[in-house]
CSV table of C-alpha atoms in Angstrom, one decimal:
chain,number,residue,atom,x,y,z
O,1,MET,CA,-61.0,60.2,38.4
O,2,PRO,CA,-59.0,56.9,38.1
O,3,GLN,CA,-56.6,56.9,35.1
O,4,ARG,CA,-56.1,54.1,32.6
O,5,ALA,CA,-52.9,53.0,30.9
O,6,SER,CA,-52.8,51.4,27.4
O,7,ASP,CA,-51.7,47.9,26.8
O,8,ALA,CA,-48.5,49.2,25.2
O,9,HIS,CA,-47.0,49.9,28.6
O,10,PRO,CA,-45.7,47.3,30.9
O,11,ARG,CA,-48.0,46.3,33.7
O,12,ILE,CA,-47.4,47.9,37.1
O,13,GLU,CA,-48.3,45.3,39.8
O,14,GLU,CA,-47.9,44.4,43.4
O,15,HIS,CA,-48.2,40.7,44.2
O,16,VAL,CA,-50.3,40.5,47.3
O,17,GLY,CA,-49.0,37.3,48.9
O,18,ALA,CA,-50.6,38.4,52.2
O,19,MET,CA,-54.2,38.1,50.9
O,20,ALA,CA,-53.4,34.7,49.5
O,21,ALA,CA,-52.8,33.5,53.1
O,22,VAL,CA,-56.5,34.2,53.9
O,23,TYR,CA,-58.0,33.8,50.5
O,24,PRO,CA,-56.2,30.8,49.1
O,25,TYR,CA,-55.8,32.1,45.6
O,26,SER,CA,-53.2,34.6,44.3
O,27,TYR,CA,-54.0,38.3,43.7
O,28,SER,CA,-52.0,40.9,42.0
O,29,ILE,CA,-52.7,44.6,42.2
O,30,ALA,CA,-52.8,46.8,39.1
O,31,SER,CA,-54.3,50.1,40.1
O,32,HIS,CA,-56.5,51.0,37.1
O,33,ILE,CA,-54.0,49.4,34.7
O,34,ARG,CA,-55.9,47.2,32.1
O,35,ARG,CA,-54.9,43.8,30.8
O,36,PRO,CA,-55.0,43.4,27.0
O,37,ALA,CA,-58.5,44.1,25.9
O,38,ARG,CA,-60.8,41.1,25.7
O,39,SER,CA,-63.0,40.7,22.6
O,40,ASP,CA,-66.1,40.5,24.7
O,41,ALA,CA,-65.3,43.6,26.8
O,42,PRO,CA,-67.6,46.5,26.4
O,43,PRO,CA,-65.8,49.3,24.4
O,44,GLY,CA,-64.2,51.9,26.5
O,45,PRO,CA,-63.7,55.6,25.6
O,46,PRO,CA,-61.0,55.4,23.0
O,47,ASP,CA,-59.7,59.0,23.6
O,48,ARG,CA,-59.2,58.6,27.4
O,49,ALA,CA,-57.9,55.1,27.2
O,50,HIS,CA,-55.0,55.9,25.0
O,51,THR,CA,-54.1,59.6,25.1
O,52,LYS,CA,-53.5,59.6,28.8
O,53,SER,CA,-51.4,56.4,28.8
O,54,ALA,CA,-48.0,57.9,29.2
O,55,ARG,CA,-49.2,60.3,31.8
O,56,SER,CA,-50.8,57.5,33.8
O,57,VAL,CA,-47.6,55.5,34.0
O,58,SER,CA,-45.5,58.5,34.8
O,59,ALA,CA,-47.8,59.6,37.5
O,60,ILE,CA,-47.9,56.3,39.3
O,61,ALA,CA,-44.1,56.0,39.0
O,62,ASP,CA,-43.8,59.4,40.6
O,63,ILE,CA,-46.2,58.5,43.4
O,64,LEU,CA,-44.0,55.5,44.3
O,65,ASN,CA,-40.9,57.6,44.1
O,66,CYS,CA,-39.5,55.4,41.3
O,67,THR,CA,-37.3,57.0,38.7
O,68,ASP,CA,-36.7,53.7,36.9
O,69,ARG,CA,-39.9,51.9,35.6
O,70,SER,CA,-38.1,48.6,36.2
O,71,GLU,CA,-38.3,49.3,40.0
O,72,LEU,CA,-42.1,48.9,39.8
O,73,SER,CA,-41.8,45.1,40.5
O,74,ARG,CA,-43.7,42.6,42.6
O,75,MET,CA,-43.7,43.4,46.3
O,76,ARG,CA,-44.7,41.0,49.1
O,77,LEU,CA,-46.8,42.0,52.1
O,78,PRO,CA,-47.1,40.5,55.6
O,79,PRO,CA,-49.9,37.9,56.0
O,80,PRO,CA,-53.2,39.2,57.4
O,81,THR,CA,-55.1,37.8,60.3
O,82,PRO,CA,-57.7,35.4,59.0
O,83,THR,CA,-60.4,36.4,61.5
O,84,ALA,CA,-60.2,40.2,60.8
O,85,HIS,CA,-62.8,40.5,58.0
O,86,GLY,CA,-66.5,41.0,57.6
O,87,PRO,CA,-68.5,42.1,60.6
O,88,ARG,CA,-65.4,42.3,62.9
O,89,VAL,CA,-63.8,45.0,60.7
O,90,ASP,CA,-66.9,47.2,60.9
O,91,VAL,CA,-67.1,46.8,64.7
O,92,ASP,CA,-63.5,47.7,65.2
O,93,LEU,CA,-63.7,50.7,62.9
O,94,MET,CA,-66.6,52.1,65.0
O,95,SER,CA,-65.7,51.0,68.5
O,96,LYS,CA,-61.9,51.2,68.4
O,97,PHE,CA,-61.2,53.9,65.8
O,98,GLY,CA,-64.3,56.1,66.2
O,99,TYR,CA,-65.9,55.9,62.8
O,100,THR,CA,-69.6,56.3,62.4
O,101,ILE,CA,-71.8,54.2,60.2
O,102,GLU,CA,-72.5,57.3,58.1
O,103,GLN,CA,-68.8,57.8,57.4
O,104,LEU,CA,-68.3,54.1,56.5
O,105,MET,CA,-71.2,54.2,54.0
O,106,GLU,CA,-70.0,57.4,52.4
O,107,LEU,CA,-66.5,56.2,51.9
O,108,ALA,CA,-67.6,52.7,50.8
O,109,GLY,CA,-70.1,54.1,48.3
O,110,LEU,CA,-67.4,56.5,46.9
O,111,SER,CA,-65.1,53.5,46.5
O,112,VAL,CA,-67.8,51.6,44.6
O,113,ALA,CA,-68.5,54.6,42.3
O,114,GLU,CA,-64.8,55.1,41.5
O,115,SER,CA,-64.4,51.4,40.7
O,116,ILE,CA,-67.3,51.5,38.3
O,117,ALA,CA,-66.1,54.7,36.6
O,118,ALA,CA,-62.7,53.1,36.1
O,119,GLU,CA,-64.1,50.3,33.9
O,120,TYR,CA,-67.4,51.4,32.4
O,121,ARG,CA,-68.1,54.4,30.3
O,122,PRO,CA,-70.8,56.8,31.6
O,123,GLY,CA,-74.3,55.6,30.7
O,124,LYS,CA,-77.5,54.6,32.3
O,125,VAL,CA,-77.0,52.7,35.5
O,126,LEU,CA,-79.7,51.0,37.6
O,127,LEU,CA,-78.9,50.5,41.3
O,128,CYS,CA,-80.9,47.7,43.0
O,129,ILE,CA,-81.0,48.7,46.7
O,130,GLY,CA,-81.6,46.4,49.7
O,131,PRO,CA,-82.9,47.3,53.1
O,132,GLY,CA,-79.5,47.2,55.0
O,133,ASN,CA,-76.1,48.7,55.1
O,134,ASN,CA,-75.2,47.2,51.6
O,135,GLY,CA,-78.2,49.2,50.3
O,136,GLY,CA,-76.8,52.3,52.0
O,137,ASP,CA,-73.5,51.9,50.2
O,138,GLY,CA,-75.5,51.6,47.0
O,139,LEU,CA,-77.4,54.9,47.7
O,140,VAL,CA,-74.1,56.7,48.2
O,141,ALA,CA,-72.6,55.2,45.1
O,142,ALA,CA,-75.6,56.4,43.1
O,143,ARG,CA,-75.0,60.0,44.1
O,144,HIS,CA,-71.3,59.8,43.2
O,145,LEU,CA,-72.0,58.1,39.9
O,146,ALA,CA,-74.4,60.9,39.0
O,147,GLN,CA,-71.5,63.4,39.7
O,148,PHE,CA,-69.3,61.2,37.5
O,149,GLY,CA,-71.6,61.6,34.5
O,150,PHE,CA,-73.8,58.5,34.8
O,151,CYS,CA,-77.6,58.6,34.5
O,152,ALA,CA,-78.5,56.8,37.7
O,153,SER,CA,-81.9,55.4,38.9
O,154,LEU,CA,-82.8,53.4,42.0
O,155,PHE,CA,-84.9,50.2,42.4
O,156,TYR,CA,-85.7,50.3,46.1
O,157,PRO,CA,-88.5,47.9,46.9
O,158,LYS,CA,-88.3,47.8,50.7
O,159,GLN,CA,-87.3,51.2,52.1
O,160,PRO,CA,-86.4,51.2,55.9
O,161,ALA,CA,-88.0,53.8,58.2
O,162,LYS,CA,-84.6,54.7,59.7
O,163,SER,CA,-83.6,58.3,59.3
O,164,LEU,CA,-80.2,57.3,57.9
O,165,TYR,CA,-81.6,55.7,54.8
O,166,GLN,CA,-84.3,58.3,54.4
O,167,SER,CA,-81.6,61.0,54.4
O,168,LEU,CA,-79.6,59.1,51.7
O,169,VAL,CA,-82.7,58.9,49.5
O,170,ARG,CA,-83.3,62.7,49.9
O,171,GLN,CA,-79.7,63.2,48.9
O,172,CYS,CA,-80.3,61.1,45.7
O,173,GLU,CA,-83.4,63.2,45.0
O,174,ALA,CA,-81.4,66.3,45.2
O,175,PHE,CA,-79.3,64.9,42.3
O,176,ASN,CA,-82.4,64.1,40.3
O,177,ILE,CA,-82.0,60.3,40.8
O,178,PRO,CA,-85.4,58.7,40.6
O,179,VAL,CA,-86.8,55.7,42.4
O,180,VAL,CA,-88.3,53.4,39.8
O,181,GLN,CA,-91.0,50.7,40.2
O,182,ASP,CA,-90.7,48.5,37.0
O,183,LEU,CA,-87.6,46.5,37.5
O,184,ASP,CA,-87.7,44.5,34.2
O,185,ALA,CA,-88.3,47.7,32.1
O,186,GLU,CA,-85.4,49.5,33.8
O,187,LEU,CA,-83.1,46.5,33.3
O,188,GLN,CA,-83.8,46.5,29.6
O,189,SER,CA,-83.1,50.2,29.2
O,190,SER,CA,-80.0,50.3,31.5
O,191,ASP,CA,-76.4,49.8,30.4
O,192,ILE,CA,-75.1,48.4,33.7
O,193,VAL,CA,-76.7,47.3,37.0
O,194,VAL,CA,-75.4,47.7,40.5
O,195,ASP,CA,-76.3,44.9,43.0
O,196,ALA,CA,-76.5,46.5,46.4
O,197,LEU,CA,-79.2,44.2,47.8
O,198,PHE,CA,-77.5,42.0,50.4
O,199,GLY,CA,-74.2,42.1,52.3
O,200,PHE,CA,-72.1,39.7,54.3
O,201,SER,CA,-74.8,39.0,56.8
O,202,PHE,CA,-77.1,37.3,54.2
O,203,LYS,CA,-78.0,33.7,55.0
O,204,GLY,CA,-80.6,31.3,53.7
O,205,THR,CA,-83.1,31.9,50.9
O,206,PRO,CA,-84.2,35.5,50.0
O,207,ARG,CA,-87.9,36.3,50.8
O,208,ALA,CA,-90.3,38.4,48.8
O,209,PRO,CA,-89.9,40.8,47.1
O,210,PHE,CA,-86.2,40.0,46.8
O,211,ASP,CA,-86.6,36.5,45.5
O,212,LYS,CA,-88.2,37.9,42.3
O,213,VAL,CA,-85.5,40.6,42.1
O,214,LEU,CA,-82.8,38.0,42.1
O,215,GLU,CA,-84.6,36.1,39.4
O,216,SER,CA,-84.6,39.1,37.2
O,217,LEU,CA,-80.9,39.9,37.9
O,218,ARG,CA,-79.9,36.3,37.1
O,219,ALA,CA,-81.9,36.5,33.8
O,220,THR,CA,-80.5,39.8,32.6
O,221,ASN,CA,-77.6,40.0,30.1
O,222,LYS,CA,-76.6,43.5,31.3
O,223,PRO,CA,-73.2,43.7,33.2
O,224,ILE,CA,-73.8,43.6,37.0
O,225,ILE,CA,-71.5,45.2,39.6
O,226,ALA,CA,-71.8,43.6,43.0
O,227,VAL,CA,-71.2,45.6,46.2
O,228,ASP,CA,-68.9,43.6,48.5
O,229,ILE,CA,-70.9,40.3,48.2
O,230,PRO,CA,-72.9,39.1,45.2
O,231,SER,CA,-76.5,38.9,46.3
O,232,GLY,CA,-77.6,35.4,47.0
O,233,TRP,CA,-74.1,34.2,47.9
O,234,ASP,CA,-72.9,33.0,51.3
O,235,VAL,CA,-70.1,35.2,52.7
O,236,GLU,CA,-67.9,32.1,53.1
O,237,ALA,CA,-69.3,29.3,50.9
O,238,GLY,CA,-69.9,31.5,47.8
O,239,ASN,CA,-72.6,30.3,45.4
O,240,PRO,CA,-72.6,26.5,45.7
O,241,GLN,CA,-76.2,26.1,44.8
O,242,SER,CA,-75.9,28.5,41.8
O,243,THR,CA,-78.9,30.6,43.2
O,244,GLY,CA,-77.0,33.9,43.4
O,245,ILE,CA,-76.2,36.4,40.7
O,246,LEU,CA,-73.1,36.2,38.5
O,247,PRO,CA,-71.6,39.7,38.4
O,248,ASP,CA,-69.2,41.2,35.8
O,249,MET,CA,-67.5,43.2,38.6
O,250,LEU,CA,-67.1,42.7,42.3
O,251,VAL,CA,-66.1,45.6,44.5
O,252,SER,CA,-64.8,44.1,47.8
O,253,LEU,CA,-65.0,46.6,50.6
O,254,THR,CA,-62.1,46.8,53.2
O,255,ALA,CA,-60.9,43.3,52.3
O,256,PRO,CA,-62.1,40.5,50.0
O,257,LYS,CA,-64.4,38.1,51.7
O,258,LEU,CA,-63.8,34.3,51.5
O,259,CYS,CA,-66.6,33.9,48.9
O,260,ALA,CA,-64.6,36.0,46.4
O,261,LYS,CA,-62.7,32.8,45.6
O,262,ALA,CA,-65.6,31.8,43.5
O,263,PHE,CA,-65.9,35.1,41.6
O,264,ALA,CA,-65.4,34.5,37.9
O,265,GLY,CA,-66.2,38.0,36.4
O,266,ARG,CA,-63.9,40.3,34.6
O,267,PHE,CA,-63.2,43.0,37.2
O,268,HIS,CA,-62.4,42.7,40.9
O,269,TYR,CA,-61.8,45.9,42.8
O,270,LEU,CA,-60.9,46.6,46.4
O,271,GLY,CA,-62.3,49.7,48.1
O,272,GLY,CA,-61.2,50.6,51.6
O,273,ARG,CA,-58.5,53.2,51.7
O,274,PHE,CA,-60.2,54.7,54.6
O,275,ILE,CA,-59.1,52.1,57.1
O,276,PRO,CA,-56.4,53.2,59.6
O,277,PRO,CA,-52.8,52.0,59.0
O,278,GLU,CA,-52.9,49.7,62.0
O,279,MET,CA,-55.8,47.8,60.5
O,280,ALA,CA,-54.5,47.9,57.0
O,281,GLU,CA,-51.3,46.3,58.2
O,282,THR,CA,-53.2,43.6,60.1
O,283,LEU,CA,-55.3,42.7,57.0
O,284,GLY,CA,-52.3,42.9,54.7
O,285,ILE,CA,-53.9,45.6,52.6
O,286,PRO,CA,-51.5,47.2,50.1
O,287,ALA,CA,-50.9,51.0,49.8
O,288,TYR,CA,-53.3,52.8,47.5
O,289,PRO,CA,-51.4,55.0,45.0
O,290,GLY,CA,-52.1,58.7,44.5
O,291,ALA,CA,-55.6,59.9,45.4
O,292,SER,CA,-57.4,56.7,44.3
O,293,ASN,CA,-60.0,55.1,46.7
O,294,CYS,CA,-59.9,51.8,44.9
O,295,LEU,CA,-57.5,49.1,43.6
O,296,ARG,CA,-58.0,46.6,40.8
O,297,LEU,CA,-57.3,43.1,41.9
O,298,GLN,CA,-56.5,40.4,39.4
O,299,ILE,CA,-56.6,36.7,39.9
O,300,ASP,CA,-53.5,34.9,38.6
């Protein structure tokens, strides 16, 4: 489970200059280390947030083989290749490195669940699931969130006939995760919402029934966590027409997509520790500390 550190400790960061070469804004990494609390942030668990502070800082220092906390300073990484993101990454992972789509979904969904657990206390979470791979990531995330103590439910209006997705639904059923039908009622009773509707291949205007789903998500005041790409956004242009959702958290998978420049929510995480070192070096991805599958990114 990701650890948190209190605001009393100095921030432990890596300045990712490499990502700025592709995504022309500056990131810094603070793996599960919070900034000073915002007045509008949902309250976190006070016992875990403060009693484990010293242990968290010490553990991260040990991981990085640093005996002096002052050694945990900004580190620059080589620039990534601008074309190595989105669909190309998935193709290379499967064709060049031998990954399967099932593996990628499992690892991506775990990264999403860990990112959510790092920032939100366990409660009722509604996962809105689309018909493609982004939806598959959401189904996996639901199962892991249930194991992390969240009460998960699925809104899955268009279920594919492919055995992959049917198997993921059966796995959710084994964890007593229901598929619900009344979206608006579930939104009202949920604490947070996961947007796993559309991924980086989305183009144009959403068709029924997803046009109404996006309307409901735009209207809700519940915090939304977007998986890889906020639904209704273009992977490169972002949300220029303001027709997409506005998430509280964005979990970028493998590497942030160009549209992440327009993200204005509170929490931006990176999930993708599973990529091989060769690809990580090409993309300029920083090392993940400890056993964590996600990194918190912060916009300077």
